[in-house]
Amino acid sequence: MAPHMPTTPAPARHRRRRRAALLATLATTTTALVATLLAWPGADRADAAPATFAHPGVTVSKSQLDFARDKVNAGAQPWKGAYDQMVASKYASLTRTAKPRATVECGSYSNPNYGCTDEREDAIAAYTDALAWYITRDDRYAKKSIELMDAWSATIKEHTNSNAPLQTGWAGSSWPKAAEIIKYTYTGGWANEGRFRTMLRDVYLPKVINGSNSNGNWELSMMEAAVGISVFLEDRTSYDKAMAKFRTRTAAYVYLASDGDLPKTVPSQNLDTKAKIVSYWQGQSTFVTGLTQETCRDFTHTGYGISAISHIAETSRIQGQDLYGTDVGQRLQQALGFQARYELGEAPPSWLCGGSVTRGLGPVTEVGYNAMHTRLGNAMTNTQKLTEQNRPAGSNNLFVAWETLTHAENPN
């Protein structure tokens, strides 16, 4: 065996080379680690607020409005029929008188109903008038929209009783849609815009931004309001918070087979056993792609959830982050298709809701169908049939209005 030779210290220049090589290796490792973390689901923040908000940018963009306007002016269908339906509705009446209240009190199933219907319908009317303004350029509609927004911003202070969060979400979804169109397309001025902003910031946003652990349509509608309000206020922090809640809730609202044996859950709800999950899913224990948390409750409430998902995804796309290519789009497409199948009259199997469903999905398919079919080219046979059968889609008198006009076959 060769004798052990003492180690001679390396010259200083060699030590410097080794140190440089080590630092290079560390830099490479750090870069790889960062890349790995960014590749982790959710880490890329594909739903983050834009550096600069696009306006008008809540559910409907300027290019979408221009498309609808051109179609109406050309007398093309279904847009002309949808427009005629809208302007003939009570919401477009130029003699409408606002009915604001300082306190809107809404109990379960609207009992009591102190200002709840009035608030929701005045908000839809403000949006209706804003759309009518954009298409006709008739100042009277813009002024009526402003009049309605001003009446409420001068009066309302709070929402109370058990349905207050949902009521705030519903009305708070329509107000920013109206305000976006008026502020960014009407040149006649809006003197009380600042007061309206204060109303959204102080009365509406705090009531919806923290979400809800009730049925999923509550939180989805509340996040729709929070996202829309954040766009109008250009509040990036609230936008990010609302979007994060939206992504979690959407994954927990629509089941995909890739989720595993059981649906995903919202951590704060502590649905940590199968029994709890089945109970929350209205007693449904067989989970299939496209089923929603409220399918076995009824299709009307399911429609509220699906509609809110589509509205938020549309707003996010307008703001530069397209969620339709993520699980949000997949869940939306599958939920539409699954519900449409039975809404069209197919008898449910015995394993689905005990063999009986309560239909009544509502005018909620246009936005999601347009995104996933018209723009992305996905075949959606049942959804297409239901959507075309229901045209022109009107209003559900809560927070959905005139989506055949704004989104039918709209490539923008």
mmCIF file of C-alpha atoms in Angstrom:
data_model
loop_
_atom_site.group_PDB
_atom_site.id
_atom_site.type_symbol
_atom_site.label_atom_id
_atom_site.label_comp_id
_atom_site.label_asym_id
_atom_site.label_seq_id
_atom_site.Cartn_x
_atom_site.Cartn_y
_atom_site.Cartn_z
ATOM 1 C CA MET A 1 0.000 0.000 0.000
ATOM 2 C CA ALA A 2 1.298 3.369 -0.934
ATOM 3 C CA PRO A 3 2.225 5.553 2.019
ATOM 4 C CA HIS A 4 -0.224 8.291 2.864
ATOM 5 C CA MET A 5 1.007 11.588 1.560
ATOM 6 C CA PRO A 6 0.205 14.808 3.353
ATOM 7 C CA THR A 7 -2.223 17.097 1.547
ATOM 8 C CA THR A 8 -0.727 20.274 0.225
ATOM 9 C CA PRO A 9 -3.011 23.318 0.400
ATOM 10 C CA ALA A 10 -4.203 24.402 -3.049
ATOM 11 C CA PRO A 11 -2.849 27.653 -4.352
ATOM 12 C CA ALA A 12 -5.097 30.652 -3.733
ATOM 13 C CA ARG A 13 -6.015 30.908 -7.425
ATOM 14 C CA HIS A 14 -7.310 27.312 -7.381
ATOM 15 C CA ARG A 15 -9.422 28.057 -4.297
ATOM 16 C CA ARG A 16 -10.918 31.066 -6.093
ATOM 17 C CA ARG A 17 -11.778 28.895 -9.089
ATOM 18 C CA ARG A 18 -13.482 26.300 -6.887
ATOM 19 C CA ARG A 19 -15.419 29.045 -5.071
ATOM 20 C CA ALA A 20 -16.575 30.490 -8.403
ATOM 21 C CA ALA A 21 -17.624 27.036 -9.600
ATOM 22 C CA LEU A 22 -19.508 26.438 -6.346
ATOM 23 C CA LEU A 23 -21.311 29.777 -6.652
ATOM 24 C CA ALA A 24 -22.230 28.975 -10.260
ATOM 25 C CA THR A 25 -23.622 25.615 -9.178
ATOM 26 C CA LEU A 26 -25.646 27.264 -6.405
ATOM 27 C CA ALA A 27 -27.000 29.823 -8.853
ATOM 28 C CA THR A 28 -28.049 27.076 -11.263
ATOM 29 C CA THR A 29 -29.679 25.097 -8.443
ATOM 30 C CA THR A 30 -31.527 28.177 -7.198
ATOM 31 C CA THR A 31 -32.792 28.938 -10.697
ATOM 32 C CA ALA A 32 -34.014 25.367 -11.065
ATOM 33 C CA LEU A 33 -35.716 25.520 -7.666
ATOM 34 C CA VAL A 34 -37.486 28.744 -8.546
ATOM 35 C CA ALA A 35 -38.625 27.222 -11.849
ATOM 36 C CA THR A 36 -39.957 24.206 -9.986
ATOM 37 C CA LEU A 37 -41.871 26.373 -7.540
ATOM 38 C CA LEU A 38 -43.323 28.431 -10.366
ATOM 39 C CA ALA A 39 -44.481 25.256 -12.047
ATOM 40 C CA TRP A 40 -46.383 24.235 -8.921
ATOM 41 C CA PRO A 41 -50.180 24.536 -9.410
ATOM 42 C CA GLY A 42 -51.308 28.058 -8.602
ATOM 43 C CA ALA A 43 -47.809 29.440 -8.177
ATOM 44 C CA ASP A 44 -47.796 31.150 -11.559
ATOM 45 C CA ARG A 45 -50.729 33.323 -10.417
ATOM 46 C CA ALA A 46 -52.449 33.106 -13.791
ATOM 47 C CA ASP A 47 -55.336 34.893 -12.096
ATOM 48 C CA ALA A 48 -53.362 37.848 -10.729
ATOM 49 C CA ALA A 49 -54.488 41.425 -11.179
ATOM 50 C CA PRO A 50 -53.101 43.151 -14.263
ATOM 51 C CA ALA A 51 -50.535 45.910 -13.970
ATOM 52 C CA THR A 52 -53.026 48.129 -15.783
ATOM 53 C CA PHE A 53 -56.754 47.394 -15.741
ATOM 54 C CA ALA A 54 -58.692 47.277 -19.028
ATOM 55 C CA HIS A 55 -61.890 49.354 -19.235
ATOM 56 C CA PRO A 56 -64.731 48.766 -19.788
ATOM 57 C CA GLY A 57 -63.702 45.440 -18.371
ATOM 58 C CA VAL A 58 -66.364 43.748 -16.238
ATOM 59 C CA THR A 59 -67.902 40.758 -18.076
ATOM 60 C CA VAL A 60 -68.084 42.692 -21.343
ATOM 61 C CA SER A 61 -65.277 44.532 -23.162
ATOM 62 C CA LYS A 62 -65.326 47.431 -25.598
ATOM 63 C CA SER A 63 -64.645 45.120 -28.536
ATOM 64 C CA GLN A 64 -67.515 42.879 -27.471
ATOM 65 C CA LEU A 65 -69.805 45.903 -27.154
ATOM 66 C CA ASP A 66 -68.746 47.091 -30.605
ATOM 67 C CA PHE A 67 -69.498 43.664 -32.070
ATOM 68 C CA ALA A 68 -72.988 43.655 -30.525
ATOM 69 C CA ARG A 69 -73.649 47.233 -31.639
ATOM 70 C CA ASP A 70 -72.637 46.484 -35.214
ATOM 71 C CA LYS A 71 -74.870 43.402 -35.313
ATOM 72 C CA VAL A 72 -77.885 45.274 -33.923
ATOM 73 C CA ASN A 73 -77.405 48.174 -36.322
ATOM 74 C CA ALA A 74 -77.222 45.688 -39.196
ATOM 75 C CA GLY A 75 -80.465 44.059 -38.061
ATOM 76 C CA ALA A 76 -78.711 40.708 -37.668
ATOM 77 C CA GLN A 77 -80.125 37.922 -35.525
ATOM 78 C CA PRO A 78 -80.090 36.902 -32.745
ATOM 79 C CA TRP A 79 -78.654 40.243 -31.633
ATOM 80 C CA LYS A 80 -81.417 42.488 -32.993
ATOM 81 C CA GLY A 81 -84.071 40.343 -31.331
ATOM 82 C CA ALA A 82 -82.101 40.374 -28.100
ATOM 83 C CA TYR A 83 -81.778 44.158 -28.241
ATOM 84 C CA ASP A 84 -85.494 44.606 -28.948
ATOM 85 C CA GLN A 85 -86.292 42.376 -25.973
ATOM 86 C CA MET A 86 -84.011 44.450 -23.758
ATOM 87 C CA VAL A 87 -85.345 47.895 -24.684
ATOM 88 C CA ALA A 88 -88.939 46.667 -24.350
ATOM 89 C CA SER A 89 -88.266 45.450 -20.791
ATOM 90 C CA LYS A 90 -89.085 47.338 -17.607
ATOM 91 C CA TYR A 91 -85.360 47.733 -17.025
ATOM 92 C CA ALA A 92 -84.927 50.065 -20.002
ATOM 93 C CA SER A 93 -87.828 52.341 -19.085
ATOM 94 C CA LEU A 94 -86.808 55.992 -19.204
ATOM 95 C CA THR A 95 -89.544 56.805 -16.678
ATOM 96 C CA ARG A 96 -88.150 54.412 -14.058
ATOM 97 C CA THR A 97 -87.848 55.918 -10.596
ATOM 98 C CA ALA A 98 -85.111 54.590 -8.306
ATOM 99 C CA LYS A 99 -86.155 53.200 -4.932
ATOM 100 C CA PRO A 100 -83.038 53.468 -2.771
ATOM 101 C CA ARG A 101 -82.932 52.649 0.950
ATOM 102 C CA ALA A 102 -80.363 53.414 3.602
ATOM 103 C CA THR A 103 -80.700 49.857 4.928
ATOM 104 C CA VAL A 104 -81.544 46.954 2.637
ATOM 105 C CA GLU A 105 -82.791 44.066 4.776
ATOM 106 C CA CYS A 106 -82.974 40.639 3.172
ATOM 107 C CA GLY A 107 -83.931 37.512 5.063
ATOM 108 C CA SER A 108 -83.776 33.919 3.892
ATOM 109 C CA TYR A 109 -85.715 33.446 0.651
ATOM 110 C CA SER A 110 -86.322 37.226 0.669
ATOM 111 C CA ASN A 111 -88.358 37.220 3.874
ATOM 112 C CA PRO A 112 -88.273 39.978 4.887
ATOM 113 C CA ASN A 113 -87.721 41.863 1.652
ATOM 114 C CA TYR A 114 -87.034 45.484 2.520
ATOM 115 C CA GLY A 115 -85.479 46.957 -0.592
ATOM 116 C CA CYS A 116 -83.939 43.693 -1.859
ATOM 117 C CA THR A 117 -85.863 43.434 -5.117
ATOM 118 C CA ASP A 118 -85.711 47.208 -5.621
ATOM 119 C CA GLU A 119 -81.936 47.272 -5.242
ATOM 120 C CA ARG A 120 -81.254 44.321 -7.537
ATOM 121 C CA GLU A 121 -83.612 45.596 -10.207
ATOM 122 C CA ASP A 122 -82.342 49.163 -10.086
ATOM 123 C CA ALA A 123 -78.808 47.803 -10.516
ATOM 124 C CA ILE A 124 -79.879 45.674 -13.495
ATOM 125 C CA ALA A 125 -81.695 48.716 -14.904
ATOM 126 C CA ALA A 126 -78.550 50.832 -14.610
ATOM 127 C CA TYR A 127 -76.653 48.171 -16.582
ATOM 128 C CA THR A 128 -79.506 47.851 -19.100
ATOM 129 C CA ASP A 129 -79.512 51.599 -19.684
ATOM 130 C CA ALA A 130 -75.731 51.588 -20.057
ATOM 131 C CA LEU A 131 -75.996 48.924 -22.764
ATOM 132 C CA ALA A 132 -78.829 50.818 -24.472
ATOM 133 C CA TRP A 133 -76.682 53.960 -24.399
ATOM 134 C CA TYR A 134 -73.750 52.189 -25.980
ATOM 135 C CA ILE A 135 -75.780 50.710 -28.805
ATOM 136 C CA THR A 136 -77.973 53.749 -29.579
ATOM 137 C CA ARG A 137 -75.757 56.635 -28.409
ATOM 138 C CA ASP A 138 -78.975 58.131 -27.034
ATOM 139 C CA ASP A 139 -77.917 60.333 -24.092
ATOM 140 C CA ARG A 140 -81.175 59.692 -22.291
ATOM 141 C CA TYR A 141 -80.136 56.144 -21.493
ATOM 142 C CA ALA A 142 -76.749 57.189 -20.131
ATOM 143 C CA LYS A 143 -78.388 59.862 -17.978
ATOM 144 C CA LYS A 144 -80.948 57.370 -16.645
ATOM 145 C CA SER A 145 -78.182 54.928 -15.761
ATOM 146 C CA ILE A 146 -76.346 57.687 -13.917
ATOM 147 C CA GLU A 147 -79.559 58.762 -12.176
ATOM 148 C CA LEU A 148 -80.084 55.248 -10.806
ATOM 149 C CA MET A 149 -76.483 54.895 -9.652
ATOM 150 C CA ASP A 150 -76.557 58.342 -8.052
ATOM 151 C CA ALA A 151 -79.799 57.657 -6.181
ATOM 152 C CA TRP A 152 -78.345 54.600 -4.492
ATOM 153 C CA SER A 153 -74.895 56.066 -3.835
ATOM 154 C CA ALA A 154 -76.571 58.998 -2.054
ATOM 155 C CA THR A 155 -78.624 56.729 0.199
ATOM 156 C CA ILE A 156 -77.481 53.201 0.982
ATOM 157 C CA LYS A 157 -75.444 52.546 4.116
ATOM 158 C CA GLU A 158 -75.731 48.807 4.795
ATOM 159 C CA HIS A 159 -77.202 45.378 4.043
ATOM 160 C CA THR A 160 -78.633 43.390 6.952
ATOM 161 C CA ASN A 161 -80.243 40.051 7.889
ATOM 162 C CA SER A 162 -79.286 36.507 6.854
ATOM 163 C CA ASN A 163 -79.227 36.990 3.082
ATOM 164 C CA ALA A 164 -77.216 40.208 3.229
ATOM 165 C CA PRO A 165 -73.978 38.706 1.796
ATOM 166 C CA LEU A 166 -75.783 37.122 -1.162
ATOM 167 C CA GLN A 167 -77.911 40.218 -1.794
ATOM 168 C CA THR A 168 -74.777 42.360 -1.769
ATOM 169 C CA GLY A 169 -73.167 39.950 -4.224
ATOM 170 C CA TRP A 170 -76.109 40.039 -6.607
ATOM 171 C CA ALA A 171 -76.566 43.814 -6.683
ATOM 172 C CA GLY A 172 -72.807 44.331 -6.472
ATOM 173 C CA SER A 173 -72.343 42.304 -9.655
ATOM 174 C CA SER A 174 -74.541 44.602 -11.739
ATOM 175 C CA TRP A 175 -73.425 48.022 -10.464
ATOM 176 C CA PRO A 176 -69.812 47.864 -11.731
ATOM 177 C CA LYS A 177 -70.928 46.563 -15.144
ATOM 178 C CA ALA A 178 -73.064 49.677 -15.519
ATOM 179 C CA ALA A 179 -70.406 51.990 -14.102
ATOM 180 C CA GLU A 180 -67.651 50.646 -16.367
ATOM 181 C CA ILE A 181 -69.625 51.374 -19.529
ATOM 182 C CA ILE A 182 -70.738 54.824 -18.407
ATOM 183 C CA LYS A 183 -67.366 55.986 -17.079
ATOM 184 C CA TYR A 184 -65.338 54.785 -20.042
ATOM 185 C CA THR A 185 -67.671 55.413 -23.002
ATOM 186 C CA TYR A 186 -70.043 58.264 -22.086
ATOM 187 C CA THR A 187 -68.568 61.722 -22.577
ATOM 188 C CA GLY A 188 -71.399 63.693 -21.003
ATOM 189 C CA GLY A 189 -69.881 63.611 -17.513
ATOM 190 C CA TRP A 190 -70.758 61.897 -14.241
ATOM 191 C CA ALA A 191 -70.447 64.396 -11.401
ATOM 192 C CA ASN A 192 -71.090 61.913 -8.591
ATOM 193 C CA GLU A 193 -68.818 59.130 -9.792
ATOM 194 C CA GLY A 194 -66.599 59.575 -6.731
ATOM 195 C CA ARG A 195 -69.548 59.043 -4.402
ATOM 196 C CA PHE A 196 -70.486 55.895 -6.311
ATOM 197 C CA ARG A 197 -66.921 54.618 -5.901
ATOM 198 C CA THR A 198 -67.154 55.263 -2.167
ATOM 199 C CA MET A 199 -70.421 53.292 -2.033
ATOM 200 C CA LEU A 200 -68.816 50.289 -3.716
ATOM 201 C CA ARG A 201 -65.723 50.495 -1.536
ATOM 202 C CA ASP A 202 -67.460 51.044 1.812
ATOM 203 C CA VAL A 203 -70.883 49.382 1.524
ATOM 204 C CA TYR A 204 -70.430 46.523 -0.953
ATOM 205 C CA LEU A 205 -66.830 45.323 -1.001
ATOM 206 C CA PRO A 206 -66.454 44.636 2.758
ATOM 207 C CA LYS A 207 -69.618 42.502 2.711
ATOM 208 C CA VAL A 208 -68.433 40.192 -0.061
ATOM 209 C CA ILE A 209 -64.627 40.102 -0.056
ATOM 210 C CA ASN A 210 -64.231 37.544 2.744
ATOM 211 C CA GLY A 211 -66.494 34.999 1.088
ATOM 212 C CA SER A 212 -68.996 32.552 2.548
ATOM 213 C CA ASN A 213 -69.169 28.970 3.780
ATOM 214 C CA SER A 214 -72.794 28.587 2.688
ATOM 215 C CA ASN A 215 -73.775 26.806 -0.540
ATOM 216 C CA GLY A 216 -71.250 27.458 -3.278
ATOM 217 C CA ASN A 217 -73.393 29.802 -5.360
ATOM 218 C CA TRP A 218 -73.189 32.313 -2.496
ATOM 219 C CA GLU A 219 -69.427 32.643 -2.549
ATOM 220 C CA LEU A 220 -69.243 32.531 -6.344
ATOM 221 C CA SER A 221 -71.746 35.401 -6.657
ATOM 222 C CA MET A 222 -69.970 37.312 -3.914
ATOM 223 C CA MET A 223 -66.630 36.881 -5.682
ATOM 224 C CA GLU A 224 -68.202 38.047 -8.937
ATOM 225 C CA ALA A 225 -69.177 41.270 -7.193
ATOM 226 C CA ALA A 226 -65.767 41.564 -5.521
ATOM 227 C CA VAL A 227 -63.896 41.082 -8.808
ATOM 228 C CA GLY A 228 -66.094 43.547 -10.709
ATOM 229 C CA ILE A 229 -65.858 46.157 -7.981
ATOM 230 C CA SER A 230 -62.079 45.680 -7.807
ATOM 231 C CA VAL A 231 -61.788 46.348 -11.535
ATOM 232 C CA PHE A 232 -63.809 49.557 -11.295
ATOM 233 C CA LEU A 233 -61.874 50.713 -8.219
ATOM 234 C CA GLU A 234 -58.594 49.488 -9.753
ATOM 235 C CA ASP A 235 -57.960 47.711 -6.458
ATOM 236 C CA ARG A 236 -55.333 45.074 -7.217
ATOM 237 C CA THR A 237 -55.197 43.703 -3.655
ATOM 238 C CA SER A 238 -58.924 43.008 -3.502
ATOM 239 C CA TYR A 239 -58.866 41.604 -7.033
ATOM 240 C CA ASP A 240 -56.167 39.102 -6.089
ATOM 241 C CA LYS A 241 -57.949 38.094 -2.883
ATOM 242 C CA ALA A 242 -61.257 37.586 -4.678
ATOM 243 C CA MET A 243 -59.642 35.618 -7.506
ATOM 244 C CA ALA A 244 -57.886 33.293 -5.065
ATOM 245 C CA LYS A 245 -61.190 32.532 -3.330
ATOM 246 C CA PHE A 246 -62.845 32.083 -6.698
ATOM 247 C CA ARG A 247 -60.284 29.512 -7.868
ATOM 248 C CA THR A 248 -60.664 27.498 -4.661
ATOM 249 C CA ARG A 249 -64.464 27.645 -4.709
ATOM 250 C CA THR A 250 -64.789 26.777 -8.409
ATOM 251 C CA ALA A 251 -62.675 23.657 -7.890
ATOM 252 C CA ALA A 252 -64.923 22.736 -4.965
ATOM 253 C CA TYR A 253 -68.158 23.494 -6.841
ATOM 254 C CA VAL A 254 -67.785 21.485 -10.067
ATOM 255 C CA TYR A 255 -66.460 17.939 -9.919
ATOM 256 C CA LEU A 256 -64.006 16.510 -12.445
ATOM 257 C CA ALA A 257 -62.958 12.847 -12.435
ATOM 258 C CA SER A 258 -59.359 14.045 -12.135
ATOM 259 C CA ASP A 259 -60.192 15.372 -8.648
ATOM 260 C CA GLY A 260 -60.145 11.820 -7.298
ATOM 261 C CA ASP A 261 -62.781 9.758 -5.501
ATOM 262 C CA LEU A 262 -64.228 12.782 -3.728
ATOM 263 C CA PRO A 263 -64.750 16.428 -4.723
ATOM 264 C CA LYS A 264 -62.279 19.080 -3.694
ATOM 265 C CA THR A 265 -63.264 21.147 -0.678
ATOM 266 C CA VAL A 266 -62.844 24.651 0.705
ATOM 267 C CA PRO A 267 -60.476 24.282 3.697
ATOM 268 C CA SER A 268 -62.409 26.668 5.953
ATOM 269 C CA GLN A 269 -65.496 24.443 5.725
ATOM 270 C CA ASN A 270 -63.773 21.472 7.381
ATOM 271 C CA LEU A 271 -65.456 18.904 5.144
ATOM 272 C CA ASP A 272 -62.934 16.311 6.228
ATOM 273 C CA THR A 273 -64.954 13.093 5.866
ATOM 274 C CA LYS A 274 -66.876 11.504 3.029
ATOM 275 C CA ALA A 275 -70.086 11.730 5.067
ATOM 276 C CA LYS A 276 -69.683 15.491 5.473
ATOM 277 C CA ILE A 277 -68.962 15.949 1.779
ATOM 278 C CA VAL A 278 -71.939 13.846 0.697
ATOM 279 C CA SER A 279 -74.200 15.839 3.018
ATOM 280 C CA TYR A 280 -72.871 19.125 1.614
ATOM 281 C CA TRP A 281 -73.456 17.813 -1.911
ATOM 282 C CA GLN A 282 -77.165 17.436 -1.151
ATOM 283 C CA GLY A 283 -76.881 13.724 -0.319
ATOM 284 C CA GLN A 284 -75.263 12.800 -3.650
ATOM 285 C CA SER A 285 -72.663 10.073 -3.130
ATOM 286 C CA THR A 286 -71.808 9.214 -6.751
ATOM 287 C CA PHE A 287 -69.534 11.829 -8.283
ATOM 288 C CA VAL A 288 -69.223 12.237 -12.047
ATOM 289 C CA THR A 289 -67.626 14.907 -14.226
ATOM 290 C CA GLY A 290 -69.821 18.010 -14.525
ATOM 291 C CA LEU A 291 -71.842 17.401 -11.370
ATOM 292 C CA THR A 292 -72.014 20.471 -9.146
ATOM 293 C CA GLN A 293 -72.363 20.856 -5.421
ATOM 294 C CA GLU A 294 -75.958 22.046 -5.911
ATOM 295 C CA THR A 295 -77.139 19.872 -8.823
ATOM 296 C CA CYS A 296 -79.247 17.773 -6.474
ATOM 297 C CA ARG A 297 -80.606 20.836 -4.731
ATOM 298 C CA ASP A 298 -82.055 22.363 -7.883
ATOM 299 C CA PHE A 299 -80.844 23.636 -11.241
ATOM 300 C CA THR A 300 -81.796 27.241 -10.493
ATOM 301 C CA HIS A 301 -79.218 27.652 -7.736
ATOM 302 C CA THR A 302 -76.766 25.597 -9.796
ATOM 303 C CA GLY A 303 -77.316 28.113 -12.599
ATOM 304 C CA TYR A 304 -76.376 30.964 -10.273
ATOM 305 C CA GLY A 305 -73.044 29.263 -9.563
ATOM 306 C CA ILE A 306 -72.323 28.423 -13.197
ATOM 307 C CA SER A 307 -73.188 31.972 -14.271
ATOM 308 C CA ALA A 308 -70.881 33.550 -11.699
ATOM 309 C CA ILE A 309 -68.035 31.250 -12.776
ATOM 310 C CA SER A 310 -68.479 32.323 -16.389
ATOM 311 C CA HIS A 311 -68.703 36.024 -15.511
ATOM 312 C CA ILE A 312 -65.515 35.981 -13.449
ATOM 313 C CA ALA A 313 -63.645 33.988 -16.092
ATOM 314 C CA GLU A 314 -64.788 36.487 -18.715
ATOM 315 C CA THR A 315 -63.668 39.458 -16.642
ATOM 316 C CA SER A 316 -60.302 37.802 -16.002
ATOM 317 C CA ARG A 317 -59.834 37.215 -19.739
ATOM 318 C CA ILE A 318 -60.619 40.858 -20.502
ATOM 319 C CA GLN A 319 -58.046 41.810 -17.864
ATOM 320 C CA GLY A 320 -55.397 39.767 -19.673
ATOM 321 C CA GLN A 321 -55.429 36.443 -17.809
ATOM 322 C CA ASP A 322 -57.393 33.767 -19.662
ATOM 323 C CA LEU A 323 -58.727 31.200 -17.178
ATOM 324 C CA TYR A 324 -60.673 29.322 -19.826
ATOM 325 C CA GLY A 325 -57.544 27.323 -20.598
ATOM 326 C CA THR A 326 -57.238 26.226 -16.961
ATOM 327 C CA ASP A 327 -59.384 23.903 -14.851
ATOM 328 C CA VAL A 328 -61.860 26.803 -14.567
ATOM 329 C CA GLY A 329 -62.729 26.486 -18.255
ATOM 330 C CA GLN A 330 -62.858 22.702 -18.073
ATOM 331 C CA ARG A 331 -65.156 22.779 -15.043
ATOM 332 C CA LEU A 332 -67.370 25.405 -16.655
ATOM 333 C CA GLN A 333 -67.684 23.450 -19.911
ATOM 334 C CA GLN A 334 -68.451 20.195 -18.133
ATOM 335 C CA ALA A 335 -70.952 21.778 -15.747
ATOM 336 C CA LEU A 336 -72.801 23.397 -18.642
ATOM 337 C CA GLY A 337 -72.928 20.161 -20.598
ATOM 338 C CA PHE A 338 -74.014 18.011 -17.678
ATOM 339 C CA GLN A 339 -76.807 20.309 -16.558
ATOM 340 C CA ALA A 340 -77.929 21.070 -20.135
ATOM 341 C CA ARG A 341 -78.435 17.368 -20.801
ATOM 342 C CA TYR A 342 -81.066 17.075 -18.100
ATOM 343 C CA GLU A 343 -82.452 20.582 -18.519
ATOM 344 C CA LEU A 344 -83.338 19.531 -22.077
ATOM 345 C CA GLY A 345 -85.507 16.773 -20.639
ATOM 346 C CA GLU A 346 -83.398 13.629 -20.376
ATOM 347 C CA ALA A 347 -84.534 11.499 -17.451
ATOM 348 C CA PRO A 348 -81.842 11.281 -14.763
ATOM 349 C CA PRO A 349 -80.560 7.821 -13.783
ATOM 350 C CA SER A 350 -81.408 6.460 -10.347
ATOM 351 C CA TRP A 351 -77.936 7.199 -8.976
ATOM 352 C CA LEU A 352 -78.303 10.919 -9.753
ATOM 353 C CA CYS A 353 -80.261 12.848 -7.126
ATOM 354 C CA GLY A 354 -82.346 9.755 -6.412
ATOM 355 C CA GLY A 355 -83.560 9.723 -9.998
ATOM 356 C CA SER A 356 -85.184 13.155 -9.876
ATOM 357 C CA VAL A 357 -83.862 16.650 -10.641
ATOM 358 C CA THR A 358 -85.510 20.045 -10.267
ATOM 359 C CA ARG A 359 -85.016 21.898 -13.542
ATOM 360 C CA GLY A 360 -84.889 25.646 -14.191
ATOM 361 C CA LEU A 361 -81.299 26.487 -15.073
ATOM 362 C CA GLY A 362 -82.107 30.013 -16.230
ATOM 363 C CA PRO A 363 -80.568 32.305 -18.894
ATOM 364 C CA VAL A 364 -77.020 31.467 -17.844
ATOM 365 C CA THR A 365 -75.351 29.579 -20.703
ATOM 366 C CA GLU A 366 -74.361 32.235 -23.270
ATOM 367 C CA VAL A 367 -71.090 33.502 -21.745
ATOM 368 C CA GLY A 368 -69.593 30.102 -20.990
ATOM 369 C CA TYR A 369 -70.829 28.583 -24.242
ATOM 370 C CA ASN A 370 -69.374 31.441 -26.266
ATOM 371 C CA ALA A 371 -66.016 31.167 -24.519
ATOM 372 C CA MET A 372 -65.618 27.417 -24.740
ATOM 373 C CA HIS A 373 -67.344 26.809 -28.087
ATOM 374 C CA THR A 374 -67.172 29.943 -30.248
ATOM 375 C CA ARG A 375 -63.691 31.051 -29.222
ATOM 376 C CA LEU A 376 -62.020 27.759 -28.298
ATOM 377 C CA GLY A 377 -63.857 25.461 -30.707
ATOM 378 C CA ASN A 378 -65.013 22.799 -28.249
ATOM 379 C CA ALA A 379 -68.027 20.751 -29.292
ATOM 380 C CA MET A 380 -70.825 21.338 -26.782
ATOM 381 C CA THR A 381 -73.852 19.678 -28.356
ATOM 382 C CA ASN A 382 -76.257 19.811 -25.403
ATOM 383 C CA THR A 383 -75.221 23.286 -24.322
ATOM 384 C CA GLN A 384 -75.523 24.545 -27.892
ATOM 385 C CA LYS A 385 -79.020 23.127 -28.242
ATOM 386 C CA LEU A 386 -80.148 24.622 -24.930
ATOM 387 C CA THR A 387 -78.531 27.987 -25.619
ATOM 388 C CA GLU A 388 -80.023 28.360 -29.083
ATOM 389 C CA GLN A 389 -83.407 27.129 -27.852
ATOM 390 C CA ASN A 390 -83.496 29.824 -25.161
ATOM 391 C CA ARG A 391 -82.454 32.788 -27.325
ATOM 392 C CA PRO A 392 -82.768 35.611 -26.786
ATOM 393 C CA ALA A 393 -81.679 35.127 -23.162
ATOM 394 C CA GLY A 394 -83.204 37.786 -20.916
ATOM 395 C CA SER A 395 -82.662 38.456 -17.222
ATOM 396 C CA ASN A 396 -83.033 36.275 -14.150
ATOM 397 C CA ASN A 397 -83.945 39.467 -12.273
ATOM 398 C CA LEU A 398 -81.072 38.904 -9.855
ATOM 399 C CA PHE A 399 -77.708 39.492 -11.557
ATOM 400 C CA VAL A 400 -77.888 38.020 -15.075
ATOM 401 C CA ALA A 401 -79.065 40.139 -18.010
ATOM 402 C CA TRP A 402 -79.036 40.279 -21.813
ATOM 403 C CA GLU A 403 -76.239 37.838 -22.565
ATOM 404 C CA THR A 404 -77.453 36.864 -26.039
ATOM 405 C CA LEU A 405 -76.975 40.517 -26.917
ATOM 406 C CA THR A 406 -73.506 40.824 -25.417
ATOM 407 C CA HIS A 407 -72.006 37.359 -25.927
ATOM 408 C CA ALA A 408 -73.800 35.297 -28.575
ATOM 409 C CA GLU A 409 -71.252 34.135 -31.175
ATOM 410 C CA ASN A 410 -68.994 36.993 -30.075
ATOM 411 C CA PRO A 411 -65.405 36.241 -31.166
ATOM 412 C CA ASN A 412 -63.867 39.135 -29.208
#
